Short mmCIF file of C-alpha atoms (C1' of nucleotides) in Angstrom, two decimals:
data_model
loop_
_atom_site.label_atom_id
_atom_site.label_comp_id
_atom_site.label_asym_id
_atom_site.label_seq_id
_atom_site.Cartn_x
_atom_site.Cartn_y
_atom_site.Cartn_z
CA UNK A 66 -0.12 0.00 -0.03
CA UNK A 67 1.53 3.34 -1.10
CA UNK A 68 -0.24 5.33 1.64
CA UNK A 69 1.49 3.38 4.78
CA UNK A 70 -0.15 6.38 7.32
CA UNK A 71 -3.28 4.81 7.43
CA UNK A 72 -4.83 3.93 10.56
CA UNK A 73 -6.63 0.81 11.51
CA UNK A 74 -9.30 2.78 12.56
CA UNK A 75 -9.49 4.10 9.23
CA UNK A 76 -9.46 0.78 7.50
CA UNK A 77 -12.51 -0.14 9.60
CA UNK A 78 -14.28 2.58 8.34
CA UNK A 79 -13.30 1.63 4.86
CA UNK A 80 -14.65 -1.92 5.20
CA UNK A 81 -17.90 -0.32 6.17
CA UNK A 82 -17.77 1.86 2.83
CA UNK A 83 -21.12 2.39 1.44
CA UNK A 84 -22.55 0.10 3.89
CA UNK A 85 -25.86 1.36 5.85
CA UNK A 86 -25.18 -1.02 8.59
CA UNK A 87 -22.40 1.36 9.54
CA UNK A 88 -24.87 3.65 9.93
CA UNK A 89 -27.25 1.74 11.94
CA UNK A 90 -29.78 1.28 9.48
CA UNK A 91 -30.84 -2.19 8.48
CA UNK A 92 -29.40 -3.19 5.12
CA UNK A 93 -30.69 -5.82 2.68
CA UNK A 94 -28.21 -8.66 1.48
CA UNK A 95 -28.66 -11.30 -0.74
CA UNK A 96 -30.44 -12.01 -4.19
CA UNK A 97 -31.71 -9.02 -5.84
CA UNK A 98 -35.43 -8.93 -6.55
CA UNK A 99 -37.16 -7.87 -9.80
CA UNK A 100 -38.58 -4.66 -7.72
CA UNK A 101 -35.22 -3.63 -6.46
CA UNK A 102 -33.63 -4.16 -9.73
CA UNK A 103 -36.48 -1.73 -11.42
CA UNK A 104 -36.03 0.87 -8.62
CA UNK A 105 -32.30 0.90 -9.37
CA UNK A 106 -32.64 0.71 -12.88
CA UNK A 107 -35.40 3.74 -12.88
CA UNK A 108 -33.17 5.83 -10.84
CA UNK A 109 -30.04 5.43 -12.88
CA UNK A 110 -32.07 6.05 -15.80
CA UNK A 111 -33.36 9.37 -14.81
CA UNK A 112 -30.45 10.54 -12.68
CA UNK A 113 -27.30 8.62 -13.52
CA UNK A 114 -25.68 6.87 -10.73
CA UNK A 115 -24.15 9.79 -9.24
CA UNK A 116 -22.42 8.78 -5.61
CA UNK A 117 -23.10 5.41 -5.09
CA UNK A 118 -23.06 5.87 -1.50
CA UNK A 119 -26.19 8.09 -1.56
CA UNK A 120 -27.88 6.15 -4.11
CA UNK A 121 -29.93 3.58 -2.34
CA UNK A 122 -31.64 6.18 -0.09
CA UNK A 123 -32.55 8.50 -3.04
CA UNK A 124 -33.72 5.27 -5.25
CA UNK A 125 -35.66 3.81 -2.11
CA UNK A 126 -33.33 0.78 -1.81
CA UNK A 127 -32.48 -0.91 1.54
CA UNK A 128 -29.11 -1.78 0.03
CA UNK A 129 -25.49 -0.45 0.56
CA UNK A 130 -24.26 1.49 -2.27
CA UNK A 131 -21.56 -0.93 -2.94
CA UNK A 132 -24.33 -3.78 -3.33
CA UNK A 133 -26.18 -1.27 -6.02
CA UNK A 134 -22.89 -0.70 -7.90
CA UNK A 135 -22.27 -4.25 -8.24
CA UNK A 136 -25.64 -5.18 -9.33
CA UNK A 137 -25.42 -2.45 -11.91
CA UNK A 138 -22.23 -3.16 -13.06
CA UNK A 139 -22.47 -6.96 -13.11
CA UNK A 140 -25.90 -7.35 -14.36
CA UNK A 141 -27.97 -4.54 -14.96
CA UNK A 142 -26.13 -2.21 -17.26
CA UNK A 143 -27.33 -2.68 -20.71
CA UNK A 144 -24.34 -2.73 -22.55
CA UNK A 145 -23.44 -6.27 -21.00
CA UNK A 146 -23.08 -9.11 -23.30
CA UNK A 147 -24.29 -12.15 -21.39
CA UNK A 148 -24.61 -16.02 -22.23
CA UNK A 149 -21.99 -18.39 -23.39
CA UNK A 150 -18.51 -17.43 -24.24
CA UNK A 151 -17.38 -17.75 -27.90
CA UNK A 152 -14.38 -19.64 -29.01
CA UNK A 153 -12.55 -16.53 -29.61
CA UNK A 154 -13.47 -14.93 -26.19
CA UNK A 155 -12.19 -18.22 -24.34
CA UNK A 156 -8.97 -17.90 -26.29
CA UNK A 157 -8.64 -14.31 -25.62
CA UNK A 158 -9.45 -14.95 -21.85
CA UNK A 159 -6.49 -17.79 -21.80
CA UNK A 160 -4.06 -15.62 -23.67
CA UNK A 161 -4.54 -12.68 -21.70
CA UNK A 162 -4.25 -15.03 -18.51
CA UNK A 163 -1.12 -16.29 -19.32
CA UNK A 164 0.28 -12.55 -19.66
CA UNK A 165 -1.72 -10.87 -16.86
CA UNK A 166 -2.47 -13.43 -14.39
CA UNK A 167 -5.82 -12.87 -12.34
CA UNK A 168 -6.12 -9.22 -13.57
CA UNK A 169 -9.56 -9.73 -14.32
CA UNK A 170 -10.70 -6.08 -14.82
CA UNK A 171 -7.65 -5.66 -17.38
CA UNK A 172 -8.58 -8.81 -19.12
CA UNK A 173 -12.34 -7.60 -19.39
CA UNK A 174 -11.20 -4.55 -20.88
CA UNK A 175 -10.25 -6.44 -24.00
CA UNK A 176 -13.16 -8.55 -24.06
CA UNK A 177 -16.04 -5.98 -25.11
CA UNK A 178 -19.10 -6.12 -23.11
CA UNK A 179 -17.89 -8.75 -20.66
CA UNK A 180 -17.61 -8.00 -16.94
CA UNK A 181 -14.66 -8.67 -15.02
CA UNK A 182 -16.83 -10.97 -12.64
CA UNK A 183 -18.27 -13.02 -15.60
CA UNK A 184 -14.83 -13.46 -16.81
CA UNK A 185 -13.53 -14.57 -13.26
CA UNK A 186 -16.38 -16.84 -12.63
CA UNK A 187 -15.88 -18.21 -16.34
CA UNK A 188 -12.26 -18.96 -15.64
CA UNK A 189 -12.82 -20.54 -12.18
CA UNK A 190 -15.75 -22.72 -13.24
CA UNK A 191 -14.79 -23.81 -16.58
CA UNK A 192 -11.35 -22.84 -18.15
CA UNK A 193 -9.33 -23.80 -15.18
CA UNK A 194 -10.83 -27.00 -14.55
CA UNK A 195 -10.50 -27.86 -18.23
CA UNK A 196 -6.84 -26.98 -18.00
CA UNK A 197 -6.33 -28.98 -14.94
CA UNK A 198 -7.99 -31.90 -16.37
CA UNK A 199 -5.37 -31.64 -19.55
CA UNK A 200 -2.56 -31.71 -17.03
CA UNK A 201 -1.70 -27.74 -17.41
CA UNK A 202 -1.40 -25.44 -14.43
CA UNK A 203 -3.75 -22.87 -14.85
CA UNK A 204 -1.80 -20.48 -13.06
CA UNK A 205 1.52 -20.93 -14.94
CA UNK A 206 -0.02 -22.28 -17.82
CA UNK A 207 2.59 -24.67 -18.05
CA UNK A 208 2.37 -28.56 -18.18
CA UNK A 209 2.51 -29.89 -14.83
CA UNK A 210 5.48 -31.69 -15.78
CA UNK A 211 7.28 -28.43 -15.74
CA UNK A 212 8.01 -27.97 -19.71
CA UNK A 213 8.04 -24.70 -20.98
CA UNK A 214 5.09 -23.68 -22.93
CA UNK A 215 6.61 -20.34 -23.83
CA UNK A 216 9.81 -19.78 -25.31
CA UNK A 217 12.07 -17.21 -23.91
CA UNK A 218 11.72 -14.55 -26.90
CA UNK A 219 7.98 -14.86 -26.29
CA UNK A 220 8.60 -14.48 -22.42
CA UNK A 221 10.53 -11.42 -23.30
CA UNK A 222 7.68 -10.00 -25.55
CA UNK A 223 5.09 -11.02 -22.70
CA UNK A 224 6.92 -8.59 -20.43
CA UNK A 225 6.14 -5.66 -22.63
CA UNK A 226 2.96 -6.92 -23.77
CA UNK A 227 1.59 -7.24 -20.29
CA UNK A 228 2.32 -3.52 -19.71
CA UNK A 229 0.90 -2.62 -22.90
CA UNK A 230 -2.41 -4.40 -22.41
CA UNK A 231 -2.66 -2.81 -19.08
CA UNK A 232 -2.37 0.46 -20.60
CA UNK A 233 -4.95 -0.32 -23.35
CA UNK A 234 -7.22 -1.29 -20.32
CA UNK A 235 -7.00 1.93 -18.99
CA UNK A 236 -7.54 3.65 -22.11
CA UNK A 237 -10.77 1.40 -22.63
CA UNK A 238 -12.07 1.38 -19.15
CA UNK A 239 -12.04 5.39 -18.74
CA UNK A 240 -14.85 6.00 -21.15
CA UNK A 241 -16.69 2.88 -20.23
CA UNK A 242 -16.70 3.58 -16.76
CA UNK A 243 -17.52 7.07 -17.15
CA UNK A 244 -20.35 6.03 -19.40
CA UNK A 245 -23.13 6.73 -16.43
CA UNK A 246 -21.33 8.63 -14.15
CA UNK A 247 -23.39 11.47 -13.60
CA UNK A 248 -25.75 11.41 -16.90
CA UNK A 249 -28.92 9.52 -16.67
CA UNK A 250 -29.21 6.30 -18.83
CA UNK A 251 -31.59 6.42 -21.87
CA UNK A 252 -32.73 3.25 -22.29
CA UNK A 253 -35.76 1.59 -23.89
CA UNK A 254 -38.56 0.29 -21.10
CA UNK A 255 -38.25 -3.33 -21.27
CA UNK A 256 -41.39 -4.90 -19.63
CA UNK A 257 -39.35 -6.94 -17.36
CA UNK A 258 -36.39 -5.69 -15.59
CA UNK A 259 -35.10 -9.21 -15.62
CA UNK A 260 -34.96 -9.36 -19.33
CA UNK A 261 -32.75 -6.03 -19.64
CA UNK A 262 -29.72 -8.06 -20.02
CA UNK A 263 -31.56 -9.69 -23.06
CA UNK A 264 -32.72 -6.60 -24.57
CA UNK A 265 -30.38 -5.15 -27.34
CA UNK A 266 -28.89 -1.80 -26.12
CA UNK A 267 -29.96 1.23 -27.55
CA UNK A 268 -26.60 2.79 -26.54
CA UNK A 269 -23.41 2.92 -28.81
CA UNK A 270 -20.79 0.17 -28.30
CA UNK A 271 -18.20 1.20 -25.69
CA UNK A 272 -15.12 2.54 -27.10
CA UNK A 273 -12.38 0.17 -27.93
CA UNK A 274 -9.00 1.13 -29.48
CA UNK A 275 -7.54 -1.05 -32.24
CA UNK A 276 -5.74 -3.99 -30.47
CA UNK A 277 -3.07 -4.32 -33.48
CA UNK A 278 -0.40 -5.52 -31.00
CA UNK A 279 -2.94 -7.79 -29.11
CA UNK A 280 -3.67 -9.62 -32.70
CA UNK A 281 0.12 -9.55 -33.27
CA UNK A 282 0.58 -11.17 -30.01
CA UNK A 283 -1.88 -13.42 -30.11
CA UNK A 284 -0.66 -15.01 -33.53
CA UNK A 285 2.76 -15.37 -31.98
CA UNK A 286 1.87 -16.55 -28.64
CA UNK A 287 -0.41 -19.26 -29.96
CA UNK A 288 1.96 -20.63 -32.28
CA UNK A 289 4.51 -20.94 -29.50
CA UNK A 290 2.45 -23.31 -27.59
CA UNK A 291 4.30 -26.52 -27.81
CA UNK A 292 1.10 -28.51 -27.04
CA UNK A 293 -0.78 -29.37 -30.28
CA UNK A 294 -3.65 -27.46 -31.65
CA UNK A 295 -6.04 -30.18 -30.91
CA UNK A 296 -5.36 -30.15 -27.27
CA UNK A 297 -5.82 -26.43 -27.54
CA UNK A 298 -9.10 -26.85 -29.23
CA UNK A 299 -10.60 -29.08 -26.89
CA UNK A 300 -9.14 -26.80 -23.95
CA UNK A 301 -11.11 -23.76 -25.35
CA UNK A 302 -14.29 -25.39 -26.37
CA UNK A 303 -16.27 -28.30 -27.83
CA UNK A 304 -17.39 -26.12 -30.64
CA UNK A 305 -16.49 -27.03 -34.08
CA UNK A 306 -14.58 -24.18 -34.99
CA UNK A 307 -12.21 -25.06 -37.61
CA UNK A 308 -8.58 -25.34 -36.83
CA UNK A 309 -7.73 -23.19 -39.72
CA UNK A 310 -9.74 -20.40 -38.49
CA UNK A 311 -8.42 -20.87 -34.94
CA UNK A 312 -4.62 -20.72 -36.03
CA UNK A 313 -4.76 -17.73 -38.36
CA UNK A 314 -1.79 -15.85 -38.12
CA UNK A 315 -1.52 -12.28 -36.93
CA UNK A 316 -0.57 -10.92 -40.35
CA UNK A 317 -4.09 -13.13 -41.62
CA UNK A 318 -5.67 -11.21 -38.62
CA UNK A 319 -4.71 -7.88 -39.82
CA UNK A 320 -5.23 -8.30 -43.48
CA UNK A 321 -8.68 -9.80 -43.15
CA UNK A 322 -10.13 -8.44 -40.00
CA UNK A 323 -8.45 -5.37 -38.95
CA UNK A 324 -10.98 -2.45 -38.87
CA UNK A 325 -7.94 -0.05 -38.26
CA UNK A 326 -6.28 -0.78 -41.72
CA UNK A 327 -4.36 2.54 -42.31
CA UNK A 328 -2.94 1.15 -45.62
CA UNK A 329 0.78 1.96 -45.86
CA UNK A 330 1.20 2.18 -42.14
CA UNK A 331 0.03 -1.30 -41.91
CA UNK A 332 2.27 -2.57 -44.58
CA UNK A 333 5.19 -0.75 -42.91
CA UNK A 334 4.41 -2.60 -39.65
CA UNK A 335 4.12 -5.79 -41.51
CA UNK A 336 7.47 -5.42 -42.99
CA UNK A 337 9.02 -3.85 -40.04
CA UNK A 338 7.67 -7.10 -38.02
CA UNK A 339 9.27 -9.51 -40.55
CA UNK A 340 12.47 -7.85 -40.24
CA UNK A 341 12.53 -7.11 -36.84
CA UNK A 342 10.79 -10.31 -35.40
CA UNK A 343 10.19 -10.13 -31.65
CA UNK A 344 11.40 -6.73 -31.52
CA UNK A 345 8.65 -5.47 -33.47
CA UNK A 346 6.57 -5.15 -30.31
CA UNK A 347 9.24 -2.34 -29.31
CA UNK A 348 8.67 -0.47 -32.54
CA UNK A 349 4.81 -0.43 -32.53
CA UNK A 350 4.90 0.70 -28.74
CA UNK A 351 7.20 3.58 -29.53
CA UNK A 352 5.14 4.50 -32.68
CA UNK A 353 2.04 4.57 -30.83
CA UNK A 354 0.71 7.56 -29.21
CA UNK A 355 -1.89 5.80 -26.88
CA UNK A 356 1.32 4.58 -25.13
CA UNK A 357 1.77 7.73 -23.76
CA UNK A 358 -0.52 9.30 -20.90
CA UNK A 359 -0.29 13.02 -20.14
CA UNK A 360 2.75 12.87 -22.09
CA UNK A 361 4.47 10.14 -19.78
CA UNK A 362 5.43 6.86 -21.73
CA UNK A 363 4.02 3.81 -20.06
CA UNK A 364 7.48 2.12 -20.28
CA UNK A 365 10.44 2.21 -18.40
CA UNK A 366 13.80 4.38 -19.05
CA UNK A 367 15.61 1.37 -19.37
CA UNK A 368 13.16 0.31 -22.30
CA UNK A 369 13.68 3.37 -24.05
CA UNK A 370 17.73 3.10 -23.48
CA UNK A 371 17.39 -0.48 -25.27
CA UNK A 372 14.92 0.92 -28.02
CA UNK A 373 17.19 3.64 -28.81
CA UNK A 374 20.00 1.47 -29.31
CA UNK A 375 18.14 -0.60 -31.50
CA UNK A 376 16.55 2.02 -33.61
CA UNK A 377 20.10 3.68 -33.67
CA UNK A 378 21.63 4.41 -37.36
CA UNK A 379 22.06 1.25 -39.05
CA UNK A 380 19.10 -0.68 -37.62
CA UNK A 381 16.59 1.66 -38.73
CA UNK A 382 18.09 2.48 -42.15
CA UNK A 383 18.32 -1.13 -42.90
CA UNK A 384 14.72 -1.76 -42.22
CA UNK A 385 13.56 1.18 -43.99
CA UNK A 386 15.75 0.71 -46.98
CA UNK A 387 14.32 -2.88 -47.34
CA UNK A 388 10.70 -1.51 -47.10
CA UNK A 389 11.49 1.11 -49.90
CA UNK A 390 9.59 3.67 -47.85
CA UNK A 391 11.10 6.64 -46.29
CA UNK A 392 10.01 6.96 -42.71
CA UNK A 393 11.51 8.87 -39.87
CA UNK A 394 12.36 6.70 -36.89
CA UNK A 395 9.96 7.12 -33.92
CA UNK A 396 11.23 9.65 -31.25
CA UNK A 397 11.95 8.64 -27.85
CA UNK A 398 10.84 10.58 -24.90
CA UNK A 399 13.41 12.76 -22.86
CA UNK A 400 13.81 11.47 -19.02
"C1'" DA B 246 -39.66 -38.66 -3.69
"C1'" DA B 247 -35.59 -37.61 -1.16
"C1'" DC B 248 -31.04 -36.98 -0.99
"C1'" DC B 249 -26.42 -35.97 -2.44
"C1'" DG B 250 -22.77 -33.92 -5.66
"C1'" DT B 251 -21.62 -30.69 -8.92
"C1'" DA B 252 -21.78 -26.85 -12.04
"C1'" DA B 253 -22.56 -22.07 -12.91
"C1'" DC B 254 -22.96 -17.78 -11.37
"C1'" DA B 255 -24.73 -13.96 -8.30
"C1'" DA B 256 -23.16 -11.44 -4.33
"C1'" DC B 257 -20.41 -10.18 -0.65
"C1'" DC B 258 -16.19 -8.84 1.86
"C1'" DG B 259 -11.96 -7.05 2.61
"C1'" DC B 260 -8.20 -4.65 0.82
"C1'" DC B 261 -6.26 -0.95 -2.16
"C1'" DG B 262 -5.32 3.17 -4.60
"C1'" DC B 263 -6.83 7.67 -6.00
"C1'" DC B 264 -8.33 11.98 -5.17
"C1'" DG B 265 -9.79 16.18 -3.15
"C1'" DA B 266 -10.01 18.85 1.18
"C1'" DA C 151 2.01 15.84 4.32
"C1'" DT C 152 -2.01 13.89 6.02
"C1'" DC C 153 -6.81 12.17 5.94
"C1'" DG C 154 -11.04 10.74 4.84
"C1'" DG C 155 -14.48 9.46 1.29
"C1'" DC C 156 -15.04 6.72 -2.55
"C1'" DG C 157 -15.12 3.36 -6.19
"C1'" DG C 158 -12.62 -0.60 -8.10
"C1'" DC C 159 -10.46 -5.09 -7.64
"C1'" DG C 160 -9.92 -9.78 -6.54
"C1'" DG C 161 -10.96 -13.62 -3.63
"C1'" DT C 162 -14.61 -16.19 -1.51
"C1'" DT C 163 -18.75 -17.49 -0.14
"C1'" DG C 164 -23.93 -18.29 -1.01
"C1'" DT C 165 -27.36 -19.84 -3.95
"C1'" DT C 166 -29.75 -22.15 -7.37
"C1'" DA C 167 -30.58 -25.45 -10.76
"C1'" DC C 168 -30.04 -30.01 -12.18
"C1'" DG C 169 -28.38 -34.64 -12.91
"C1'" DG C 170 -27.41 -39.18 -10.88
"C1'" DT C 171 -28.23 -42.60 -7.65
#
DNA sequence: AACCGTAACAACCGCCGCCGA
DNA sequence: ATCGGCGGCGGTTGTTACGGT
């Protein structure tokens, strides 16, 4: 904890955060009723959630603010996708978990319209068990025999990629979390509140940045798993999605699916990727403005030193000359 | 029909970090 | 620099549904 000066008394207070019981008022727990859902939804529709702490009283609920917030974010929010996880979603979860561990909110940021709670539950009740059955340690993503699934170069990439994914998650989460902060929700009125999650949302999809690096990463990581594709397939799902689909390369993904295709930039990236191999990630990071928040780079000075060395003089020149394009090298920040 | 084990998922709890006073 | 309020996160528990005996 960064703020070490906090007293235990304060902690006690915090643990009762938003809890009406702390105020001596009876607070309801347990499953939410349809009536409670209706009240919560109606209030947020009209006023936005505002302060969660004060919401229950205003909305006429005998719940704590925290409970209301959880009910909203994990169940009532209209931009939530529910139901079975697709093959692609499961694969993304496994890959991101290999990189990030149990950082469910970060993982959720890369799965549009899925909540961290849902992903966590799905991991614990489905994926984790399947991995264990297959003799794979779900925490390390390695076979229990100890054989490494990831090559060393991939591990190196993983370090950077984990940082990258977290940074992207921050970018994703900000607009999504602010979605209803102070603004009333403008929804259709479903006949049953408990059908909210089945009702197609009238809201625009949450903002998601283009995850080129994730795509590249996925292709690389997947091809570096030493277990065969049939095993992976059974690990992910029993569905009949073709092996060809499931093992599409990052280049294929960029070529076929990339909604953010920017012509020459993509061509350059592809060429550089070929030229640079695993160091492509470093290039992309430096070349992406979203890796800087308020002007601060999301990577360490050490990284930039390495990167500048890499890009210095002949390295960059050989890449650009092979591509046949005149491109200025990405600038490194000043520390 | 009753009981039991398991799966799935909703909800809670405690801790932590951020931010404004 | 410190404190308190607040929201978010991850771990855990509780509840319900369902299938097998």
